[in-house]
Coordinates of C-alpha atoms in Angstrom, one line a residue:
Chain A
M1 CA 66.5 65.4 35.2
V2 CA 67.0 64.3 31.6
K3 CA 66.2 60.7 31.1
N4 CA 68.7 58.3 29.5
L5 CA 66.9 56.3 26.9
S6 CA 69.9 54.8 25.1
V7 CA 70.5 51.1 24.8
N8 CA 73.3 48.9 23.4
L9 CA 72.8 45.9 21.1
C10 CA 76.1 44.0 20.7
G11 CA 78.1 47.3 20.6
V12 CA 75.6 49.1 18.4
Q13 CA 74.4 52.1 20.4
L14 CA 70.8 53.2 19.9
D15 CA 69.5 56.5 21.1
N16 CA 66.4 54.8 22.3
P17 CA 65.0 51.2 22.3
V18 CA 62.1 51.8 19.9
I19 CA 62.4 50.1 16.5
P20 CA 59.6 49.7 13.9
A21 CA 59.3 46.0 13.2
S22 CA 60.0 44.5 9.8
G23 CA 57.1 44.6 7.4
T24 CA 55.3 47.4 9.2
F25 CA 57.3 50.3 8.0
G26 CA 58.3 49.4 4.4
F27 CA 61.7 50.8 3.6
G28 CA 61.0 54.1 5.3
E29 CA 60.1 56.1 2.2
E30 CA 56.4 56.6 3.0
M31 CA 56.9 57.1 6.7
A32 CA 59.6 59.8 6.1
K33 CA 56.8 62.0 4.8
V34 CA 54.8 61.4 8.1
Y35 CA 57.5 62.3 10.6
D36 CA 61.3 62.8 11.1
L37 CA 62.5 59.2 11.2
D38 CA 65.6 60.2 13.1
V39 CA 63.6 60.2 16.4
L40 CA 63.7 56.3 16.1
G41 CA 66.3 54.1 17.7
S42 CA 66.6 52.1 14.5
I43 CA 64.4 50.7 11.7
S44 CA 64.1 47.0 10.8
I45 CA 63.5 47.1 7.1
K46 CA 61.0 45.0 5.1
G47 CA 61.9 41.4 4.9
T48 CA 64.2 40.8 2.0
T49 CA 64.8 37.6 0.0
R50 CA 67.2 36.8 -2.8
D51 CA 64.7 37.1 -5.6
A52 CA 61.9 39.7 -6.0
R53 CA 58.6 38.3 -4.7
F54 CA 55.0 39.4 -5.3
G55 CA 53.8 37.4 -2.3
N56 CA 50.4 35.9 -1.8
P57 CA 47.1 36.6 -3.5
T58 CA 44.6 39.0 -1.8
P59 CA 42.8 39.2 0.5
R60 CA 46.0 39.2 2.7
I61 CA 44.5 40.9 5.7
A62 CA 41.9 40.0 8.4
E63 CA 40.7 42.0 11.3
C64 CA 40.7 40.3 14.8
S65 CA 39.9 41.3 18.3
S66 CA 42.8 43.6 19.3
G67 CA 44.9 42.4 16.4
M68 CA 45.1 41.4 12.8
I69 CA 46.2 38.5 10.6
N70 CA 48.4 39.1 7.6
A71 CA 49.5 36.8 4.8
V72 CA 51.5 39.2 2.7
G73 CA 54.0 36.5 1.8
L74 CA 57.2 38.4 1.9
Q75 CA 56.5 40.8 -1.0
N76 CA 59.8 42.6 -1.7
P77 CA 61.9 43.7 -4.6
G78 CA 64.8 41.2 -3.9
I79 CA 68.2 41.8 -2.3
D80 CA 69.9 43.5 -5.2
A81 CA 67.1 46.0 -5.7
V82 CA 67.1 46.7 -2.0
I83 CA 70.8 47.4 -2.0
A84 CA 70.6 49.4 -5.3
H85 CA 67.5 51.5 -4.6
E86 CA 65.9 51.1 -1.1
L87 CA 69.0 51.5 1.1
P88 CA 70.3 54.6 -0.7
Q89 CA 66.8 56.1 -0.5
L90 CA 66.6 55.3 3.2
R91 CA 70.0 56.8 3.8
K92 CA 68.6 60.2 2.7
V93 CA 65.9 60.2 5.3
F94 CA 67.3 58.1 8.2
H95 CA 70.8 58.7 9.7
K96 CA 71.0 56.0 12.3
P97 CA 71.9 52.3 12.4
I98 CA 69.6 50.1 10.2
I99 CA 68.5 46.5 11.0
A100 CA 68.3 44.5 7.7
N101 CA 65.7 41.7 7.9
I102 CA 66.6 38.7 5.7
S103 CA 64.4 35.7 4.8
G104 CA 65.3 32.6 2.8
F105 CA 63.9 29.4 1.6
S106 CA 67.2 27.5 1.8
I107 CA 70.4 27.8 3.8
E108 CA 72.2 28.9 0.6
E109 CA 69.7 31.7 0.1
Y110 CA 70.2 33.0 3.6
Q111 CA 73.9 32.9 3.2
E112 CA 73.9 34.7 -0.1
C113 CA 71.6 37.5 1.1
C114 CA 73.3 38.0 4.4
A115 CA 76.7 38.2 2.8
K116 CA 75.5 40.9 0.5
I117 CA 73.7 42.9 3.1
D118 CA 76.7 42.6 5.5
G119 CA 78.7 44.7 3.1
Q120 CA 76.3 47.7 3.4
E121 CA 77.7 50.4 5.6
Q122 CA 74.3 51.6 6.8
V123 CA 73.3 48.1 8.0
E124 CA 74.7 47.6 11.5
I125 CA 72.6 44.5 12.6
I126 CA 71.3 41.6 10.5
E127 CA 68.0 40.1 11.6
V128 CA 67.4 36.7 10.2
N129 CA 63.8 35.6 9.9
V130 CA 63.6 31.8 10.4
S131 CA 59.8 31.6 10.1
C132 CA 60.0 30.8 6.4
P133 CA 59.4 27.3 5.1
N134 CA 62.5 25.3 4.1
V135 CA 61.9 24.1 0.5
H136 CA 64.5 21.3 1.0
N137 CA 62.8 19.9 4.0
G138 CA 59.1 19.5 3.2
G139 CA 58.3 23.2 3.8
M140 CA 58.9 22.9 7.6
A141 CA 59.8 26.4 8.9
F142 CA 63.5 26.7 9.8
G143 CA 62.6 28.2 13.2
T144 CA 60.5 25.4 14.4
Q145 CA 63.3 23.0 15.2
P146 CA 66.5 23.7 17.2
E147 CA 68.7 21.9 14.6
S148 CA 67.5 23.8 11.5
A149 CA 67.5 27.1 13.4
A150 CA 71.1 26.4 14.5
A151 CA 72.0 25.4 10.9
V152 CA 70.8 28.8 9.5
T153 CA 72.6 30.6 12.3
R154 CA 75.9 28.9 11.7
A155 CA 75.7 29.4 7.9
V156 CA 74.9 33.1 8.3
K157 CA 77.7 33.7 10.9
E158 CA 80.2 32.1 8.5
V159 CA 79.6 34.8 5.9
T160 CA 79.0 37.9 8.0
T161 CA 80.9 40.3 10.2
K162 CA 78.0 42.3 11.8
P163 CA 75.9 41.2 14.8
V164 CA 73.3 38.6 13.7
F165 CA 69.9 38.5 15.5
I166 CA 67.7 35.4 14.8
K167 CA 64.0 36.4 14.7
L168 CA 62.2 33.4 16.2
S169 CA 58.8 32.0 15.5
P170 CA 56.4 31.6 18.5
N171 CA 54.7 28.7 16.7
V172 CA 56.8 26.1 18.7
T173 CA 56.5 23.9 21.7
D174 CA 59.6 25.1 23.4
I175 CA 61.0 28.5 22.5
V176 CA 63.9 28.2 24.9
S177 CA 65.4 25.2 23.2
I178 CA 65.4 27.0 19.9
A179 CA 66.9 30.2 21.4
R180 CA 69.6 28.2 23.1
A181 CA 70.4 26.3 19.9
C182 CA 70.8 29.7 18.1
E183 CA 73.0 31.0 20.9
E184 CA 75.2 27.9 20.8
A185 CA 75.4 28.2 17.0
G186 CA 76.9 31.7 17.4
A187 CA 73.9 34.1 17.2
D188 CA 74.7 37.5 18.7
G189 CA 71.1 38.0 19.7
V190 CA 67.5 37.0 19.2
T191 CA 64.4 38.9 18.2
L192 CA 61.1 37.5 19.5
I193 CA 58.4 37.0 18.7
N194 CA 57.4 36.8 15.0
T195 CA 53.6 36.5 14.3
M196 CA 51.5 33.6 15.6
L197 CA 49.8 31.4 13.1
G198 CA 46.1 32.3 12.9
M199 CA 43.0 32.0 10.8
R200 CA 39.6 33.7 10.4
I201 CA 36.5 32.4 8.6
D202 CA 33.9 34.4 6.8
I203 CA 30.9 32.6 8.3
A204 CA 28.4 34.1 5.7
R205 CA 30.5 32.7 2.8
R206 CA 31.8 29.6 4.6
R207 CA 35.4 30.2 3.6
P208 CA 38.6 31.7 5.0
V209 CA 38.9 35.5 5.1
I210 CA 42.4 35.3 3.8
A211 CA 43.2 33.8 0.4
N212 CA 46.2 32.0 1.9
K213 CA 43.7 30.5 4.5
M214 CA 46.1 31.1 7.4
G215 CA 48.4 34.0 8.3
G216 CA 50.4 35.7 11.0
F217 CA 48.4 37.0 14.0
S218 CA 49.9 40.2 15.5
G219 CA 48.8 43.2 17.4
R220 CA 48.0 44.0 21.0
A221 CA 46.4 40.6 21.6
I222 CA 49.7 38.8 21.4
F223 CA 51.6 41.1 23.8
P224 CA 51.3 38.7 26.9
V225 CA 52.6 35.8 24.8
A226 CA 55.6 37.9 23.6
V227 CA 56.4 39.1 27.2
R228 CA 56.3 35.5 28.4
M229 CA 58.6 34.2 25.7
V230 CA 61.1 37.1 26.1
Y231 CA 61.1 36.3 29.8
Q232 CA 61.7 32.6 29.3
V233 CA 64.5 33.2 26.8
A234 CA 66.1 35.9 29.0
Q235 CA 66.2 33.4 31.9
A236 CA 68.0 30.8 29.8
C237 CA 70.2 32.7 27.4
H238 CA 73.0 35.3 27.7
I239 CA 72.6 37.1 24.4
P240 CA 70.6 40.3 24.0
I241 CA 66.9 40.1 23.0
I242 CA 64.9 42.5 20.9
G243 CA 61.3 42.1 22.2
C244 CA 58.5 42.2 19.7
G245 CA 54.8 41.5 19.6
G246 CA 51.8 43.7 20.4
V247 CA 53.8 46.6 21.8
A248 CA 51.5 49.7 21.7
S249 CA 52.6 52.1 24.4
A250 CA 55.6 53.3 26.4
E251 CA 54.4 51.2 29.3
D252 CA 54.6 48.1 27.0
V253 CA 58.2 49.0 26.2
V254 CA 59.1 49.2 29.9
E255 CA 57.3 45.9 30.5
M256 CA 59.1 44.1 27.6
M257 CA 62.5 45.4 28.8
M258 CA 61.8 44.3 32.4
A259 CA 61.0 40.8 30.9
G260 CA 64.5 40.9 29.5
A261 CA 64.5 42.8 26.2
S262 CA 67.4 45.2 25.4
A263 CA 65.4 46.9 22.7
V264 CA 61.8 46.7 21.5
Q265 CA 60.1 46.5 18.1
V266 CA 56.7 48.0 17.4
G267 CA 54.8 46.2 14.6
A268 CA 51.0 46.1 13.8
E269 CA 50.4 49.2 15.9
N270 CA 52.1 51.3 13.1
L271 CA 49.4 50.2 10.7
R272 CA 46.5 51.6 12.8
N273 CA 48.5 54.6 14.1
P274 CA 51.2 55.8 11.8
F275 CA 52.6 58.0 14.6
A276 CA 52.8 55.0 17.1
C277 CA 56.6 54.8 17.4
K278 CA 57.1 58.6 17.6
E279 CA 54.4 58.9 20.3
I280 CA 55.8 56.0 22.3
I281 CA 59.3 57.6 22.3
E282 CA 57.8 60.9 23.3
Q283 CA 55.9 59.3 26.2
L284 CA 58.9 57.2 27.5
P285 CA 60.5 60.0 29.7
D286 CA 57.2 60.6 31.5
V287 CA 56.6 56.9 32.1
M288 CA 60.2 56.6 33.4
E289 CA 59.7 59.5 35.7
R290 CA 56.6 58.0 37.1
L291 CA 58.3 54.7 37.7
G292 CA 61.5 56.2 39.1
I293 CA 63.7 55.1 36.2
E294 CA 66.7 57.3 35.3
R295 CA 68.4 55.1 32.8
L296 CA 66.3 52.8 30.7
S297 CA 69.0 50.2 30.2
D298 CA 69.0 49.7 34.0
I299 CA 65.6 47.9 33.8
I300 CA 66.6 45.2 31.2
G301 CA 65.7 41.9 32.8
A302 CA 64.7 43.6 36.1
V303 CA 62.1 40.8 36.6
K304 CA 63.9 37.6 37.8
Chain B
M1 CA 48.5 61.9 4.6
K2 CA 47.3 63.8 7.6
R3 CA 45.7 62.7 10.8
V4 CA 42.9 64.9 11.9
I5 CA 39.9 65.0 14.2
L6 CA 36.7 65.5 12.4
E7 CA 33.3 66.2 13.9
I8 CA 30.1 64.6 12.7
E9 CA 27.6 67.2 11.6
S10 CA 25.0 64.7 10.3
N11 CA 24.7 61.0 9.7
R12 CA 21.5 59.9 7.9
A13 CA 20.3 56.8 6.0
L14 CA 19.8 57.3 2.3
T15 CA 18.5 53.8 1.8
P16 CA 18.1 50.9 4.3
L17 CA 21.9 50.1 4.1
V18 CA 23.5 53.3 2.6
Y19 CA 24.3 56.2 4.8
E20 CA 25.6 59.8 4.3
M21 CA 27.9 61.2 6.9
R22 CA 28.8 64.9 6.8
L23 CA 31.9 65.9 8.8
T24 CA 33.6 69.2 9.6
G25 CA 37.2 70.0 10.4
D26 CA 40.6 70.1 8.7
T27 CA 40.2 68.7 5.2
S28 CA 43.2 70.4 3.7
E29 CA 44.9 67.2 2.8
I30 CA 41.9 66.0 0.6
T31 CA 42.6 67.3 -2.9
R32 CA 41.1 64.8 -5.4
A33 CA 37.9 63.0 -6.2
G34 CA 38.5 59.2 -5.8
S35 CA 40.8 59.5 -2.9
F36 CA 39.8 58.0 0.5
V37 CA 40.1 58.5 4.2
E38 CA 40.6 56.0 7.1
I39 CA 38.5 56.1 10.2
S40 CA 39.5 54.8 13.6
L41 CA 36.5 53.2 15.4
D42 CA 36.2 52.1 19.0
G43 CA 37.1 48.4 19.6
L44 CA 38.3 47.8 16.1
F45 CA 42.0 47.2 15.4
L46 CA 42.3 48.4 11.9
R47 CA 41.0 51.7 10.5
R48 CA 38.2 51.5 8.0
P49 CA 38.9 53.0 4.5
I50 CA 35.9 55.0 3.1
S51 CA 36.0 56.8 -0.3
V52 CA 35.5 60.5 -0.4
C53 CA 32.1 61.5 -1.8
D54 CA 32.6 65.2 -1.7
F55 CA 34.7 67.8 0.1
D56 CA 35.1 71.6 0.5
E57 CA 37.2 73.7 2.8
G58 CA 36.5 72.4 6.3
R59 CA 33.8 69.9 5.1
L60 CA 33.8 66.3 4.1
T61 CA 30.9 64.0 2.9
L62 CA 31.2 60.3 3.1
V63 CA 28.6 57.9 1.6
Y64 CA 29.0 54.3 2.8
K65 CA 27.2 51.0 2.8
V66 CA 26.8 49.0 6.0
V67 CA 28.7 45.8 5.1
G68 CA 30.3 44.7 8.4
K69 CA 31.2 45.7 12.0
G70 CA 33.0 48.9 11.1
T71 CA 30.3 50.4 8.9
E72 CA 27.6 49.1 11.3
Q73 CA 29.3 51.1 14.1
M74 CA 29.6 54.2 11.8
A75 CA 25.9 54.1 11.0
A76 CA 25.0 54.3 14.7
L77 CA 27.2 57.4 15.3
K78 CA 25.5 60.7 16.3
A79 CA 26.1 64.3 15.3
G80 CA 28.7 65.8 17.5
T81 CA 30.9 62.7 17.7
R82 CA 34.5 63.3 17.0
L83 CA 36.5 60.9 14.8
D84 CA 40.2 60.2 14.4
V85 CA 40.6 60.2 10.6
L86 CA 43.6 59.8 8.3
T87 CA 43.0 62.0 5.2
G88 CA 44.4 62.4 1.8
L89 CA 44.9 58.7 1.0
G90 CA 45.2 57.2 -2.4
N91 CA 45.7 58.7 -5.9
G92 CA 42.2 59.6 -7.0
F93 CA 40.8 60.2 -10.5
D94 CA 42.6 62.2 -13.1
S95 CA 39.9 64.6 -14.4
A96 CA 42.3 66.1 -16.9
Q97 CA 42.3 62.9 -19.0
C98 CA 38.8 63.7 -20.3
S99 CA 38.8 66.3 -23.0
Q100 CA 35.1 67.0 -23.7
H101 CA 32.6 64.4 -22.7
A102 CA 33.1 62.0 -19.7
L103 CA 31.2 58.9 -19.0
L104 CA 31.0 58.1 -15.3
V105 CA 29.8 54.6 -14.3
G106 CA 29.0 53.7 -10.8
G107 CA 27.7 50.4 -9.4
G108 CA 26.0 50.4 -5.9
V109 CA 28.3 51.6 -3.2
G110 CA 30.9 52.5 -6.0
V111 CA 28.7 55.5 -6.8
P112 CA 29.9 58.0 -4.1
P113 CA 33.4 58.9 -5.4
L114 CA 31.9 59.8 -8.8
Y115 CA 29.9 62.6 -7.2
R116 CA 32.9 64.9 -6.6
L117 CA 34.4 63.9 -9.9
T118 CA 31.2 65.1 -11.6
R119 CA 31.5 68.5 -9.9
D120 CA 35.1 68.8 -11.0
L121 CA 34.4 67.8 -14.6
V122 CA 31.4 70.2 -14.8
A123 CA 33.6 73.0 -13.3
Q124 CA 36.1 72.3 -16.1
G125 CA 33.4 72.9 -18.7
K126 CA 33.1 69.2 -19.7
R127 CA 29.9 67.3 -20.5
V128 CA 29.2 64.6 -18.0
S129 CA 27.0 61.5 -18.5
V130 CA 26.5 59.4 -15.4
V131 CA 25.3 55.8 -15.5
L132 CA 24.3 54.5 -12.1
G133 CA 23.6 50.8 -11.6
F134 CA 21.6 49.4 -8.6
N135 CA 19.9 46.1 -7.9
T136 CA 16.5 47.6 -7.3
Q137 CA 14.6 51.0 -6.9
Q138 CA 14.9 51.0 -3.1
E139 CA 18.7 51.0 -3.3
I140 CA 19.0 54.1 -5.5
F141 CA 20.7 57.1 -3.9
Y142 CA 22.2 60.4 -5.0
A143 CA 20.6 60.4 -8.5
E144 CA 19.2 63.9 -7.9
E145 CA 22.4 65.1 -6.5
F146 CA 24.2 64.1 -9.7
E147 CA 21.6 65.9 -11.8
R148 CA 21.9 69.1 -9.7
A149 CA 25.7 68.9 -10.1
G150 CA 25.1 69.2 -13.9
A151 CA 25.3 65.6 -15.1
N152 CA 23.0 63.7 -17.5
V153 CA 21.9 60.8 -15.3
I154 CA 20.9 57.3 -16.6
I155 CA 19.7 54.7 -14.1
A156 CA 19.9 51.0 -14.6
T157 CA 18.3 48.5 -12.2
A158 CA 18.9 44.7 -12.4
D159 CA 15.2 44.1 -11.7
G160 CA 13.9 46.9 -14.0
S161 CA 12.0 48.6 -11.2
T162 CA 13.5 52.0 -12.3
G163 CA 15.2 53.2 -15.5
I164 CA 16.7 50.7 -17.9
K165 CA 16.4 47.0 -16.9
G166 CA 19.8 45.3 -16.8
F167 CA 23.4 46.2 -16.0
V168 CA 25.2 49.4 -16.5
T169 CA 26.7 48.0 -19.8
D170 CA 23.1 47.5 -21.1
A171 CA 22.3 51.1 -20.2
I172 CA 25.4 52.5 -21.9
R173 CA 24.6 50.5 -25.1
E174 CA 21.0 51.6 -25.2
S175 CA 21.8 55.2 -24.5
D176 CA 24.5 55.5 -27.2
I177 CA 26.7 58.0 -25.3
D178 CA 29.5 59.6 -27.3
F179 CA 32.1 59.9 -24.6
D180 CA 35.9 60.3 -25.0
Y181 CA 37.0 59.0 -21.6
F182 CA 35.3 57.0 -18.8
Y183 CA 35.7 56.8 -15.0
S184 CA 34.2 53.9 -13.0
C185 CA 33.8 52.5 -9.5
G186 CA 31.9 49.5 -8.5
P187 CA 32.0 45.7 -8.2
L188 CA 34.9 44.0 -10.1
P189 CA 32.6 42.1 -12.6
M190 CA 31.0 45.4 -13.5
L191 CA 34.3 47.1 -14.1
K192 CA 35.5 44.2 -16.2
A193 CA 32.4 44.1 -18.3
L194 CA 32.6 47.9 -18.9
C195 CA 36.3 47.8 -19.9
E196 CA 35.6 45.0 -22.3
A197 CA 32.5 46.7 -23.8
T198 CA 34.3 49.9 -24.8
D199 CA 37.3 50.7 -26.9
R200 CA 37.6 54.2 -25.3
P201 CA 40.3 54.9 -22.7
G202 CA 39.4 55.3 -19.0
E203 CA 40.2 54.5 -15.4
V204 CA 38.6 52.4 -12.7
S205 CA 38.7 52.5 -8.9
L206 CA 39.5 49.1 -7.3
E207 CA 38.8 47.8 -3.9
E208 CA 40.9 45.6 -1.8
R209 CA 41.0 44.6 1.9
M210 CA 43.7 46.9 3.4
G211 CA 46.0 46.8 6.4
C212 CA 47.4 50.3 6.9
G213 CA 45.9 52.3 4.0
F214 CA 49.1 54.4 3.5
G215 CA 51.5 52.1 1.7
I216 CA 53.6 50.4 4.4
C217 CA 52.2 46.9 4.9
M218 CA 51.7 45.5 1.4
G219 CA 48.4 44.1 2.4
C220 CA 46.5 45.3 -0.6
S221 CA 49.0 44.7 -3.4
I222 CA 47.8 43.6 -6.8
Q223 CA 49.5 42.6 -10.1
T224 CA 49.1 45.2 -12.9
A225 CA 50.4 45.4 -16.4
S226 CA 53.1 47.8 -15.1
G227 CA 54.1 45.6 -12.1
A228 CA 53.0 45.1 -8.5
K229 CA 51.0 48.1 -7.1
R230 CA 49.4 48.9 -3.8
V231 CA 45.7 49.7 -4.1
C232 CA 46.0 52.1 -1.2
K233 CA 49.0 54.0 -2.5
E234 CA 49.4 53.8 -6.3
G235 CA 45.6 53.3 -6.5
P236 CA 42.8 52.9 -5.8
V237 CA 42.4 54.4 -9.3
F238 CA 44.1 52.5 -12.2
K239 CA 44.1 53.1 -15.9
K240 CA 42.1 50.5 -17.8
E241 CA 45.1 49.1 -19.6
D242 CA 46.9 48.5 -16.3
V243 CA 44.3 46.2 -14.8
I244 CA 44.9 42.5 -15.1
W245 CA 41.4 40.9 -14.9

């Protein structure tokens, strides 16, 4: 029997739950030469800010056991260039709903960018990255306190019409309180988790491997943390969750969905295997068959 | 970019730390000297980028230096081992830029990509002078290969144990080579000294720690005179005037 892989995120129907995570797929241009992007459920595009950003000095990357650290620093051409160049280019090679990932360093910047991207027909979901430092509050990341996460959510909801997913940072004491604050502030969903703050040291040179000293740890190693946080939030909230963090196989997709995710993002795995998302989608029907799953959406939150 | 399975035909030490690995399989995507491949290795998360030393239909030669866990593991691999490799990465050198006489300058492990470039330039009927810089005699590799490929080879060693004592820039000055275009790969200070020492045009191959190697992660971005560029995608070869030192 043909397996049903489709899932629904706040009324946005995806043919399957597999989405390349923001920052691990660019704006699709390079990957469109690697495989037909229309096999994907959606694409979360490279994190976009109001102004063009070069990001951090290099080295920006460090290898870790079963993972990696990156400190790219939100390199992107800025919201206007994304709308003028990247989205039209992506439209030529990808014909499905797009998730626009937006970052900001102030509430006003989030609002301005989200309002602009909300007007783009191709964009069906807005994903708000609250892991950036708030320049008006001593650089504390918006996503590390329930109040500031809620403030961003409310501000963005005021100026948008499309579903807003808040992408949460795992670098917090209580992920549930932050997810709840976002839900109460009007978030339509949450994406979790962003990268975990990490660091590597070059012991021969006695200095950090990464120029920025610290960076975001991602890859297979963080998968159990992501599953745990998705599960905790799913138990406490009623809005859909996009699970993200260390997903590398069709089995991981099923596990993340059983924990409570309605869709799943694949991040660092794309960097080591450019075909990762495509292969996971191809393997899903066999894994479903083995596990006796006919409709993938039936297993969302199966673990109580 | 193409993902292929290549089989190791041989893997031998050229010096205590530099190895030559010959592989067979589908090399159709490798088209230019100065491009690179990325090898997936057991237990390591990210692939390892290695510059292409030489290639022909169905054959690939990599010359690499053991500098960390990845290359350490590569050095221990035996003939017959099959590797998952991404091929055809990076832009490579533009051999058409040289009209008559090319100067190729390699420092240490920056030497390998210049080998294929030498073959290409010689095949185009151009004169090729190669200056190879090493720390000491024991570290020299591929000097004879370059000569057999048709290049005029000049060696510089920092300790003077072979050839001209000093850096590649000293060797170039002493040898008084009348080139119209240069190509170089090696440590950043060497590339900078070379670009400052000559008023002729040329291009250099840069190195940067990479995430993906095919342009999606922005891990290896650098600022250039013509904007932000990815070393893995728009590079690794950049025109002299584009590099901000």
